[in-house]
C-alpha cells in the first residue's frame, strides 16, 4: 500500500506534504488536462482519467486514516490562513502610527 500512495502522490505532484484542499485542486486540474475534449489521444485520455481517479481515491483514503493532532501547539504550527486583522494587531498592536490607534 505504501508504494501505491507514493505513486499516487507522484502523479499528483504533491511532494512530501499536502492538504486535502491541495489534493482536491490537483485532482480537478489533472482531470481537466486529461479530459477527452482537451486531449487528442482519446484512449490515453481514458487511461489517464482512470489512473487519476484511482490515485485520488488512494490519497483521500490515506488522508482519512491519518490521525490529526488537536493540541494547541500543532494547531498553531499548521494554521496558514490567519485573519488579516489578527496579523496586523500581532505585528503592530495599537501603535498610533502603524496600528489602529486604540480604535
Short mmCIF file of N, CA and C in Angstrom, two decimals, residues 1 4-9 12 14 18-28 51-68:
data_model
loop_
_atom_site.label_atom_id
_atom_site.label_comp_id
_atom_site.label_asym_id
_atom_site.label_seq_id
_atom_site.Cartn_x
_atom_site.Cartn_y
_atom_site.Cartn_z
N UNK A 1 0.82 -1.20 0.00
CA UNK A 1 0.00 0.00 0.00
C UNK A 1 0.86 1.27 0.00
N UNK A 4 1.72 2.32 -3.50
CA UNK A 4 0.58 2.90 -4.20
C UNK A 4 0.36 4.36 -3.79
N UNK A 5 0.50 4.64 -2.51
CA UNK A 5 0.33 6.01 -2.01
C UNK A 5 1.40 6.91 -2.60
N UNK A 6 2.64 6.44 -2.60
CA UNK A 6 3.75 7.23 -3.15
C UNK A 6 3.58 7.47 -4.65
N UNK A 7 3.13 6.46 -5.37
CA UNK A 7 2.89 6.62 -6.81
C UNK A 7 1.76 7.61 -7.07
N UNK A 8 0.71 7.54 -6.26
CA UNK A 8 -0.40 8.48 -6.40
C UNK A 8 0.07 9.91 -6.12
N UNK A 9 0.88 10.08 -5.08
CA UNK A 9 1.41 11.40 -4.75
C UNK A 9 2.30 11.93 -5.87
N UNK A 12 0.18 13.15 -8.71
CA UNK A 12 -0.43 14.43 -8.36
C UNK A 12 0.59 15.54 -8.12
N UNK A 14 2.51 16.28 -5.58
CA UNK A 14 2.24 17.00 -4.33
C UNK A 14 3.41 17.02 -3.36
N UNK A 18 0.90 17.77 1.76
CA UNK A 18 -0.19 18.42 1.02
C UNK A 18 -1.45 18.39 1.87
N UNK A 19 -2.24 19.41 1.70
CA UNK A 19 -3.54 19.44 2.37
C UNK A 19 -4.57 18.76 1.47
N UNK A 20 -5.69 18.41 2.05
CA UNK A 20 -6.77 17.83 1.25
C UNK A 20 -7.22 18.85 0.20
N UNK A 21 -7.20 20.11 0.55
CA UNK A 21 -7.55 21.18 -0.39
C UNK A 21 -6.62 21.15 -1.60
N UNK A 22 -5.32 20.98 -1.36
CA UNK A 22 -4.35 20.91 -2.47
C UNK A 22 -4.56 19.65 -3.32
N UNK A 23 -4.86 18.54 -2.67
CA UNK A 23 -5.12 17.30 -3.40
C UNK A 23 -6.35 17.45 -4.27
N UNK A 24 -7.41 18.04 -3.71
CA UNK A 24 -8.64 18.26 -4.49
C UNK A 24 -8.38 19.17 -5.68
N UNK A 25 -7.59 20.22 -5.48
CA UNK A 25 -7.26 21.15 -6.56
C UNK A 25 -6.47 20.46 -7.67
N UNK A 26 -5.51 19.66 -7.27
CA UNK A 26 -4.69 18.94 -8.26
C UNK A 26 -5.54 17.92 -9.01
N UNK A 27 -6.48 17.29 -8.31
CA UNK A 27 -7.40 16.33 -8.92
C UNK A 27 -8.20 17.00 -10.04
N UNK A 28 -8.79 18.14 -9.74
CA UNK A 28 -9.56 18.87 -10.74
C UNK A 28 -8.67 19.29 -11.91
N UNK A 51 -6.63 6.41 -14.07
CA UNK A 51 -5.48 6.41 -13.17
C UNK A 51 -5.60 7.57 -12.17
N UNK A 52 -6.04 8.73 -12.64
CA UNK A 52 -6.20 9.90 -11.77
C UNK A 52 -7.28 9.63 -10.72
N UNK A 53 -8.40 9.07 -11.13
CA UNK A 53 -9.49 8.77 -10.20
C UNK A 53 -9.04 7.75 -9.15
N UNK A 54 -8.36 6.69 -9.59
CA UNK A 54 -7.87 5.68 -8.65
C UNK A 54 -6.85 6.28 -7.67
N UNK A 55 -5.95 7.11 -8.19
CA UNK A 55 -4.94 7.75 -7.34
C UNK A 55 -5.60 8.68 -6.33
N UNK A 56 -6.60 9.40 -6.77
CA UNK A 56 -7.32 10.31 -5.87
C UNK A 56 -7.95 9.52 -4.73
N UNK A 57 -8.58 8.41 -5.04
CA UNK A 57 -9.21 7.58 -4.01
C UNK A 57 -8.18 7.08 -3.00
N UNK A 58 -7.01 6.68 -3.49
CA UNK A 58 -5.93 6.21 -2.62
C UNK A 58 -5.47 7.32 -1.68
N UNK A 59 -5.26 8.51 -2.24
CA UNK A 59 -4.77 9.63 -1.44
C UNK A 59 -5.80 10.06 -0.39
N UNK A 60 -7.06 10.15 -0.79
CA UNK A 60 -8.10 10.56 0.15
C UNK A 60 -8.28 9.52 1.25
N UNK A 61 -8.27 8.24 0.88
CA UNK A 61 -8.38 7.17 1.88
C UNK A 61 -7.23 7.26 2.88
N UNK A 62 -6.03 7.52 2.38
CA UNK A 62 -4.87 7.67 3.27
C UNK A 62 -5.06 8.88 4.20
N UNK A 63 -5.48 10.00 3.64
CA UNK A 63 -5.68 11.21 4.45
C UNK A 63 -6.74 10.99 5.52
N UNK A 64 -7.78 10.24 5.19
CA UNK A 64 -8.86 9.99 6.14
C UNK A 64 -8.42 9.05 7.26
N UNK A 65 -7.37 8.27 7.03
CA UNK A 65 -6.91 7.33 8.05
C UNK A 65 -5.86 7.93 8.99
N UNK A 66 -5.32 9.09 8.63
CA UNK A 66 -4.29 9.72 9.45
C UNK A 66 -4.95 10.49 10.59
N UNK A 67 -4.46 10.27 11.80
CA UNK A 67 -5.00 10.98 12.95
C UNK A 67 -4.40 12.38 12.99
N UNK A 68 -5.26 13.34 13.22
CA UNK A 68 -4.85 14.74 13.24
C UNK A 68 -4.73 15.20 14.68
#
